[in-house]
Short mmCIF file of C-alpha atoms in Angstrom, two decimals:
data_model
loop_
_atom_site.label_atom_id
_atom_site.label_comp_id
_atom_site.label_asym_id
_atom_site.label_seq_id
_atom_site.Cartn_x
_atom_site.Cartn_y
_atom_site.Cartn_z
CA UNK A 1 -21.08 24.65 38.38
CA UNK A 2 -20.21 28.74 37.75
CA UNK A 3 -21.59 30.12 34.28
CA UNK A 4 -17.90 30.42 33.49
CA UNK A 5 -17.00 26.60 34.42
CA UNK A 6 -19.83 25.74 32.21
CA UNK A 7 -18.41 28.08 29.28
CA UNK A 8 -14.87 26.89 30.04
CA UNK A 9 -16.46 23.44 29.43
CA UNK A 10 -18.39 23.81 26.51
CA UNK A 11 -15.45 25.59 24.94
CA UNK A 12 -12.81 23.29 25.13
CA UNK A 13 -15.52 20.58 23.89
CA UNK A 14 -16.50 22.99 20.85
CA UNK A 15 -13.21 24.37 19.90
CA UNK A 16 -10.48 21.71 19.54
CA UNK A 17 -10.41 22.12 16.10
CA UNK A 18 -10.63 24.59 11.72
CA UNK A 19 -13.43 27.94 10.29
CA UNK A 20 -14.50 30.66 7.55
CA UNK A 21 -16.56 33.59 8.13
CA UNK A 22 -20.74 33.84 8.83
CA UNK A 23 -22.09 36.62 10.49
CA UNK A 24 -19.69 37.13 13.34
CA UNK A 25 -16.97 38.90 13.03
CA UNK A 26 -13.44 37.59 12.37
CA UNK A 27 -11.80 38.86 16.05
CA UNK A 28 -13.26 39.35 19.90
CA UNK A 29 -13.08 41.97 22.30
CA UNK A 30 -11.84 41.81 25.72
CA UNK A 31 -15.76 41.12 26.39
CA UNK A 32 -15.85 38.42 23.34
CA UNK A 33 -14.84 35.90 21.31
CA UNK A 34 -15.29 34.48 18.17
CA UNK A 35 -15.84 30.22 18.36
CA UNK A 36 -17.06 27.71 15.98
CA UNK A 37 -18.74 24.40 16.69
CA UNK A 38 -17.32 20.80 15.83
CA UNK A 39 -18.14 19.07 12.93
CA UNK A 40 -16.95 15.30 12.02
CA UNK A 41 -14.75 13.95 9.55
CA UNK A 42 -15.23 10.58 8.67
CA UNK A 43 -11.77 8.80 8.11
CA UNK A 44 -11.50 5.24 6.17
CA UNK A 45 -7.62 3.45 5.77
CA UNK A 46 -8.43 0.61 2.64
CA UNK A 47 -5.36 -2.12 2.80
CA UNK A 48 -5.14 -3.49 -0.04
CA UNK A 49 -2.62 -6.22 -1.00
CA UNK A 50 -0.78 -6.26 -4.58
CA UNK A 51 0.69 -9.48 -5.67
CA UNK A 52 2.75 -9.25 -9.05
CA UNK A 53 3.88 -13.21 -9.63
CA UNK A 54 6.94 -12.92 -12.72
CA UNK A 55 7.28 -16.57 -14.85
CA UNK A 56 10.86 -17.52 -14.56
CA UNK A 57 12.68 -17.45 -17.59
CA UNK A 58 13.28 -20.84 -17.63
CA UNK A 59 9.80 -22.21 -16.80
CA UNK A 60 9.85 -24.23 -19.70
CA UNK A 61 12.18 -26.46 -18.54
CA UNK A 62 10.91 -26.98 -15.08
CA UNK A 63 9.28 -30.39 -15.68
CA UNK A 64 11.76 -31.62 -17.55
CA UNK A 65 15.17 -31.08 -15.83
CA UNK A 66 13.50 -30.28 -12.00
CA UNK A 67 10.52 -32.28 -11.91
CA UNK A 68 8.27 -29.32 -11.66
CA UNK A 69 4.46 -28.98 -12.55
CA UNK A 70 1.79 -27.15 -12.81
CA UNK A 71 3.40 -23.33 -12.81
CA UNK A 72 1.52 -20.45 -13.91
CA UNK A 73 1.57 -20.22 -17.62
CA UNK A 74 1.71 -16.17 -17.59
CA UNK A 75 2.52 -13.58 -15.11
CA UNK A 76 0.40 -12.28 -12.62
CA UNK A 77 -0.86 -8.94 -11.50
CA UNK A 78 -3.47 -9.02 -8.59
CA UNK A 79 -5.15 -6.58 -6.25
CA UNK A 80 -7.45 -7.43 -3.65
CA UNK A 81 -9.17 -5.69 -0.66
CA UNK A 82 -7.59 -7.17 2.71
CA UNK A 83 -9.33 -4.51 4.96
CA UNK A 84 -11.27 -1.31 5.85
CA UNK A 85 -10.17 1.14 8.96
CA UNK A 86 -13.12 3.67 9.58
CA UNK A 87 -12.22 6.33 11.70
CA UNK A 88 -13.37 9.84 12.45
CA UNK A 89 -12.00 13.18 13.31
CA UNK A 90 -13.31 16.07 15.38
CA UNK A 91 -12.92 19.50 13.79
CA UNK A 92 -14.44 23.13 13.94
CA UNK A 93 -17.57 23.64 11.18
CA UNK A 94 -16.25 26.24 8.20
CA UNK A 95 -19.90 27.42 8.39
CA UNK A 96 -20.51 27.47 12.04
CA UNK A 97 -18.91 30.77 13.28
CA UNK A 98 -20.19 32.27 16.43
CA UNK A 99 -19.68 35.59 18.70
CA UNK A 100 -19.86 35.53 22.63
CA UNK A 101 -20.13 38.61 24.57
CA UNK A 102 -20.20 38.60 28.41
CA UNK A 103 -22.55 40.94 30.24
CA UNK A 104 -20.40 40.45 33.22
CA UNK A 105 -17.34 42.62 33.91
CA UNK A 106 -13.91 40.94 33.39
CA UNK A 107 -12.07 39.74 30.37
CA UNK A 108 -12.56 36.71 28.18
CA UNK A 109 -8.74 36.29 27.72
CA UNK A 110 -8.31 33.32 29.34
CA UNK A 111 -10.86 31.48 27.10
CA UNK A 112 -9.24 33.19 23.98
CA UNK A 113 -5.96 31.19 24.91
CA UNK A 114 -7.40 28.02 25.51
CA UNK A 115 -9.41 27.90 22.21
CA UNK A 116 -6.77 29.76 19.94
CA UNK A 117 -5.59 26.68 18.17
CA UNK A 118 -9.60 25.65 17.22
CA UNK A 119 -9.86 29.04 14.64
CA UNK A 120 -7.40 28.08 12.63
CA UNK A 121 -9.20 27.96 9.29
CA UNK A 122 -9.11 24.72 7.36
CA UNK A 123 -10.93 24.31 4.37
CA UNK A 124 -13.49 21.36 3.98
CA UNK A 125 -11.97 18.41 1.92
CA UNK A 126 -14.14 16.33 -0.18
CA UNK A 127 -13.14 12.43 -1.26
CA UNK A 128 -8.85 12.89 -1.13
CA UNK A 129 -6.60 9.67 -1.99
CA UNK A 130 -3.45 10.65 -0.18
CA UNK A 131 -1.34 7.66 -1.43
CA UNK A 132 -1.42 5.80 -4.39
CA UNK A 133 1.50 3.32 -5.29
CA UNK A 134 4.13 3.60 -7.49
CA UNK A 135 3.67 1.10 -10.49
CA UNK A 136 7.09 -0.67 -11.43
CA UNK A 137 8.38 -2.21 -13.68
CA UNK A 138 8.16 -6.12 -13.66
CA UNK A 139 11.52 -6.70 -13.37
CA UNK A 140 11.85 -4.58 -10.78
CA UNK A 141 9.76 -7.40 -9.16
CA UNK A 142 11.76 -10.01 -10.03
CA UNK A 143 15.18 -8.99 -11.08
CA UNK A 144 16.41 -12.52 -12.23
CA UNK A 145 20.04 -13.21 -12.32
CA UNK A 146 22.73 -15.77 -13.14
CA UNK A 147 23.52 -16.99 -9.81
CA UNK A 148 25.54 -20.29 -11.11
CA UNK A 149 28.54 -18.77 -11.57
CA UNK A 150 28.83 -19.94 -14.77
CA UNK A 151 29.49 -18.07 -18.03
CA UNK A 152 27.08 -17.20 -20.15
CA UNK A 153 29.23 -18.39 -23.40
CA UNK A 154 30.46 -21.75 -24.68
CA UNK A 155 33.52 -21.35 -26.60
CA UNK A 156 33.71 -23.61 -29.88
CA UNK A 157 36.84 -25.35 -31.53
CA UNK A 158 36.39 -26.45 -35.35
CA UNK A 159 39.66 -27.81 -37.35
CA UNK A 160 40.12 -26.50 -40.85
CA UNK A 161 42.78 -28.29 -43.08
CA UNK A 162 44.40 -26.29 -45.68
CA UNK A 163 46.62 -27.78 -48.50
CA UNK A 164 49.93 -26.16 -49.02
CA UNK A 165 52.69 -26.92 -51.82
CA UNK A 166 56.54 -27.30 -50.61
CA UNK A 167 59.50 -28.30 -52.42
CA UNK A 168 58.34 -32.03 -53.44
CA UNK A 169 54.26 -32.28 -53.10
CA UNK A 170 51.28 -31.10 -51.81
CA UNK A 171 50.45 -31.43 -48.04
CA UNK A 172 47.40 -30.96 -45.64
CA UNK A 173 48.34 -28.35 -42.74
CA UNK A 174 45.49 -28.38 -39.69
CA UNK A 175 44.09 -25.20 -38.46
CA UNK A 176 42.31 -24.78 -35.16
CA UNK A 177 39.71 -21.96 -34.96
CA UNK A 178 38.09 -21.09 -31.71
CA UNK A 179 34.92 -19.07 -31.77
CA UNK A 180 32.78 -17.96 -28.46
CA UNK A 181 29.09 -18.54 -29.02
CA UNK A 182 26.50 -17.39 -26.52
CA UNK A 183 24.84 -20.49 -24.90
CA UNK A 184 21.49 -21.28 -25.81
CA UNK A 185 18.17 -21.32 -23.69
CA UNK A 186 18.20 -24.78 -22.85
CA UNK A 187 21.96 -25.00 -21.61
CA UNK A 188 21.78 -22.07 -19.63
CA UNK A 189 18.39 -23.55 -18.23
CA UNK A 190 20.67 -26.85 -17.78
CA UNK A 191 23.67 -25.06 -16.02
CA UNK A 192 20.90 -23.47 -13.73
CA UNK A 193 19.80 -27.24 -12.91
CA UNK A 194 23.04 -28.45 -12.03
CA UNK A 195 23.97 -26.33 -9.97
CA UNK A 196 20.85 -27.15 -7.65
CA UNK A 197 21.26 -30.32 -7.62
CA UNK A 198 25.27 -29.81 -6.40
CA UNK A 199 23.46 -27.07 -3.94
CA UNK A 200 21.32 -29.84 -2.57
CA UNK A 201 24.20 -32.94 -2.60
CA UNK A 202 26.55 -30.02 -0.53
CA UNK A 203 23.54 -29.52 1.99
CA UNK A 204 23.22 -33.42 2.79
CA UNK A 205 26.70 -34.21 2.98
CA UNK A 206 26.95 -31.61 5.34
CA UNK A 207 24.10 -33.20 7.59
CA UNK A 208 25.64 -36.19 7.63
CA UNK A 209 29.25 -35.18 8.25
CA UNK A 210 30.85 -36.34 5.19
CA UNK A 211 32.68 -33.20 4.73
CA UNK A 212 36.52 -32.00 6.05
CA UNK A 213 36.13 -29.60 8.81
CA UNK A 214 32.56 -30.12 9.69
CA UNK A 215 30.92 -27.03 10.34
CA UNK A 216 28.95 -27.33 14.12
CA UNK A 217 26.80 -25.20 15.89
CA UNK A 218 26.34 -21.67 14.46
CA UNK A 219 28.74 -22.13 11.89
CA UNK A 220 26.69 -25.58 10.43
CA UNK A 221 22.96 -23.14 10.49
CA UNK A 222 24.75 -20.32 8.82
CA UNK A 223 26.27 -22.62 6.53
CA UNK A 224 22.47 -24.40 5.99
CA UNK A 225 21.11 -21.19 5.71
CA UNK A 226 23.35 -20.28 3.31
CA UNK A 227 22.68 -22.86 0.56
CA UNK A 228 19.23 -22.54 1.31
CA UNK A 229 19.31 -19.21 0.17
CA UNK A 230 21.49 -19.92 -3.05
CA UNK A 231 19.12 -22.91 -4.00
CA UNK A 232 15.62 -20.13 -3.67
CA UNK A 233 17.30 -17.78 -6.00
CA UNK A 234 17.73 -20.49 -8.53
CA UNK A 235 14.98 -22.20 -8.31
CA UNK A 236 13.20 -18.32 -8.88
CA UNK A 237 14.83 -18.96 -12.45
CA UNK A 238 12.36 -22.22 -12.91
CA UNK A 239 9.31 -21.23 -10.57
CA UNK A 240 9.29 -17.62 -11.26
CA UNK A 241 9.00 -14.61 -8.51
CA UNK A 242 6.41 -13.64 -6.31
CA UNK A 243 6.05 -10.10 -4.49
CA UNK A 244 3.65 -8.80 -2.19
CA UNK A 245 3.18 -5.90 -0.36
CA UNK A 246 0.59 -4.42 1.45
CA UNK A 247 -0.51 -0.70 0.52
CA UNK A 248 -2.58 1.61 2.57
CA UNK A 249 -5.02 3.97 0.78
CA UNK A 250 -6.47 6.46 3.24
CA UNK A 251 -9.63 8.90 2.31
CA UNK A 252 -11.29 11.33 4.30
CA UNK A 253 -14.88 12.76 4.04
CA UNK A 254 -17.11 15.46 5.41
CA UNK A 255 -20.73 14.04 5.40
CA UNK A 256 -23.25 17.34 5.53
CA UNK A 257 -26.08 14.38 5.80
CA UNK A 258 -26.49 10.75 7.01
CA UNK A 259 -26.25 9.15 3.39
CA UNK A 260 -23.90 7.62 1.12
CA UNK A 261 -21.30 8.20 -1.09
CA UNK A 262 -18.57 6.93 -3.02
CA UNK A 263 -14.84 7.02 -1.75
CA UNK A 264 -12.80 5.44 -4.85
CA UNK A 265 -13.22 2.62 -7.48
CA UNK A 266 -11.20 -0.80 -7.46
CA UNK A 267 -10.63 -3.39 -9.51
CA UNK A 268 -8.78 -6.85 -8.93
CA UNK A 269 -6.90 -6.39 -12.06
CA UNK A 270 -6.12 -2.74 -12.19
CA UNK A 271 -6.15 -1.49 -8.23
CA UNK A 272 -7.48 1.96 -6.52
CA UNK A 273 -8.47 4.16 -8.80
CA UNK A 274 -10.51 7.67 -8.48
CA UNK A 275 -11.74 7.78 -11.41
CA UNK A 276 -14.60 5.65 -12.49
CA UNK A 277 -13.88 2.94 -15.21
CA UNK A 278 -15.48 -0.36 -16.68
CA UNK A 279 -14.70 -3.32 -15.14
CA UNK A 280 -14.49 -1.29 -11.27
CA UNK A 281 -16.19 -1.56 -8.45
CA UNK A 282 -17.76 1.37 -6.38
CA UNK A 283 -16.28 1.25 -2.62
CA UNK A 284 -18.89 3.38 -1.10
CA UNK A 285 -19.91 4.37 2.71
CA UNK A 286 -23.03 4.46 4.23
CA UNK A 287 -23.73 6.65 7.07
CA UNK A 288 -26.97 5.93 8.82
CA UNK A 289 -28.82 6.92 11.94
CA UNK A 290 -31.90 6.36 14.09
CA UNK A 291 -32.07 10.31 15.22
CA UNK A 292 -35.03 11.70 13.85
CA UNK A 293 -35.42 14.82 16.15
CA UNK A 294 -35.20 18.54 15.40
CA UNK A 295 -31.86 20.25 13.55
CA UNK A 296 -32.48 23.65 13.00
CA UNK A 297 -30.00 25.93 12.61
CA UNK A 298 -30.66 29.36 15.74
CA UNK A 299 -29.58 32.54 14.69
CA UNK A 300 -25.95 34.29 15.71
CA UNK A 301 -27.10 35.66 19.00
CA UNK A 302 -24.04 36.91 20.79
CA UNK A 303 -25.76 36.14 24.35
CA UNK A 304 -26.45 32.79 23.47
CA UNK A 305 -23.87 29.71 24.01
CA UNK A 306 -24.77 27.66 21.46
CA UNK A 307 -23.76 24.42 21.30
CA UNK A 308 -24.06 20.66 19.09
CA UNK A 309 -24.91 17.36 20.83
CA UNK A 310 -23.31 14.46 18.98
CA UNK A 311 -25.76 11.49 17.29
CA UNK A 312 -24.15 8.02 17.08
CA UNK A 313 -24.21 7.03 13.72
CA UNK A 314 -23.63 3.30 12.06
CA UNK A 315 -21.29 3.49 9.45
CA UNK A 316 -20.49 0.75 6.68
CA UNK A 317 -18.03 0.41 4.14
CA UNK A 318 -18.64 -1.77 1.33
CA UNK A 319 -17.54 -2.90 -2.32
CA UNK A 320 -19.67 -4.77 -5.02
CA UNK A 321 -18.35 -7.95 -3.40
CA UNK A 322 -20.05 -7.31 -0.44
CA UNK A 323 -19.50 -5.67 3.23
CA UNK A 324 -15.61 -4.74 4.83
CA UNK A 325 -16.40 -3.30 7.76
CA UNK A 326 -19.27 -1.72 9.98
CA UNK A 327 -18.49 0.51 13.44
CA UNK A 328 -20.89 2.74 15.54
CA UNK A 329 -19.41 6.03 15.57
CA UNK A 330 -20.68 9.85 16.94
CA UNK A 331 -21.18 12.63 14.14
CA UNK A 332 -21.39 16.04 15.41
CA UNK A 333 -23.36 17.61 12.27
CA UNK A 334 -26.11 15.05 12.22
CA UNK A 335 -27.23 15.95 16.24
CA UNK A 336 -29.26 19.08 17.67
CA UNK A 337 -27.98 22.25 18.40
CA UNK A 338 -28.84 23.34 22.38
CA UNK A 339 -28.77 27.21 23.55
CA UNK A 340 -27.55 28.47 26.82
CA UNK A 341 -28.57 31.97 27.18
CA UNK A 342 -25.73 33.76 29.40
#
């Protein structure tokens, strides 16, 4: 392989990634270039699942009118760890800035556009949440309804009797009054019942056929499906609502040495949070490696290629409960640096 193979190489290894000044300068020459070697960014993705459960507002009467037992007595709010992504990205070292200069006649112009996108700058992040969920409301949740059909008012007739004098005596005239009155609790609750128990009559009468123009085929599943799907939005009034979703917290880290470190702090009650607080739990990394060999930093020597080997590293993610996940992954800071004088 030519010198300039080899440099082609090693450059489009080095430079496919960000940088801030060191010694070199900022710009080359049409003898040189300015490069920067990779560093690694370690990557980890936490899923965590949030389950809010909302009582139904007529949970009370579940056993009674439904036959239900054993519902949850309050609502719910629950966050728990489902799994850890690790990951890692290649980018160019802020503080690993280098100059090239060819003794050889020619131009270096052809390297410059090859490499151009790997010094942009990009400054180093630290520990960065880059989504955190929106907290709602609980009846966003569980926006209960009145799906009977029914009205929500009873109206009430009483019968007053007034006594009125004519020409010969005293009589007793009637007076009817009607009044609407909001229903209470328990006959809404009741109205609520009913109407699943006519749901489920409707939905065997139409598997056995006793109905005027029987539904068949598509018609009878959409039908099915139908009442199915009226009957769980009542019965969400009794047994109360449950939603789930599954959100994706992503962090990113620059180790400068194999060690750990803390990416966020969770809690089952609570969720992700940055900040450190009682009752959370440290969700930490550990970076570790069996490399024990030389990693000192050469000098800027503009006749010198230099170059980083890569070290595999085992990393481990892990919470108070215990470990989430383990990989074997390369780290570019952590390995040797290797000169080719040019």
């Amino acid at each position: 392989m030519s010198v300039r193979s080899f440099i082609l190489a090693c450059c489009g290894l080095c430079l496919t990634l960000p940088v801030t000044t060191q010694a070199a300068p900022k710009g080359g020459t049409a003898t040189s270039m300015v490069y920067a070697l990779p560093q690694t960014r370690l990557e980890v993705q936490l899923n965590v699942r949030h389950t809010v459960y909302k009582r139904g507002p007529y949970a009370d009467y579940a056993n009674r009118m439904l036959g239900i037992q054993n519902l949850p007595a309050t609502d719910r709010d629950v966050w728990e760890i489902v799994s850890a992504d690790i990951s890692t990205v290649n980018e160019t070292d802020n503080q690993e800035l280098r100059t090239l200069s060819l003794s050889a006649s020619g131009s270096v112009r052809d390297l410059l556009q090859i490499t151009a996108a790997g010094l942009v700058a990009d400054a180093q992040m630290q520990n960065v949440l880059t989504q955190k969920t929106i907290r709602q409301k609980d009846e966003d949740y569980a926006p209960f309804m009145n799906f009977t059909g029914k009205e929500q008012t009873a109206e009430r007739v009483d019968t007053f009797y007034k006594t009125i004098m004519n020409d010969t005596a005293f009589i007793r005239q009637p007076v009817v009054q009607r009044t609407l009155t909001s229903k209470s609790r328990e006959e809404l609750a009741r109205d609520v019942a009913n109407q699943i128990y006519d749901i489920r009559d409707n939905r065997i009468q139409l598997l056995i056929g006793n109905v005027d123009n029987y539904p068949d085929g598509e018609a009878l599943r959409t039908a099915l499906q139908a009442l199915s799907h009226e009957e769980e939005l009542l019965l969400s009034m009794f047994v109360g609502a449950r939603y789930e979703e599954i959100i994706p917290y992503r962090f990113s880290v620059v180790p400068e040495t194999p060690d750990t470190g803390v990416l966020c702090y969770f809690s089952p009650q609570q969720g992700v949070s940055t900040a450190q607080r009682n009752g959370y739990d440290a969700i930490s990394y550990l970076i570790s490696t069996s490399y024990d060999g030389p990693t000192g930093r050469p000098d800027n020597n503009p006749h010198n290629l230099i170059y980083r080997t890569p070290v595999q590293c085992e990393v481990q993610v892990y919470s108070g409960s215990g470990l989430l996940q383990t990989k074997s992954l390369p780290f570019f800071q952590f390995g040797p640096y290797s000169i080719f004088p040019l």
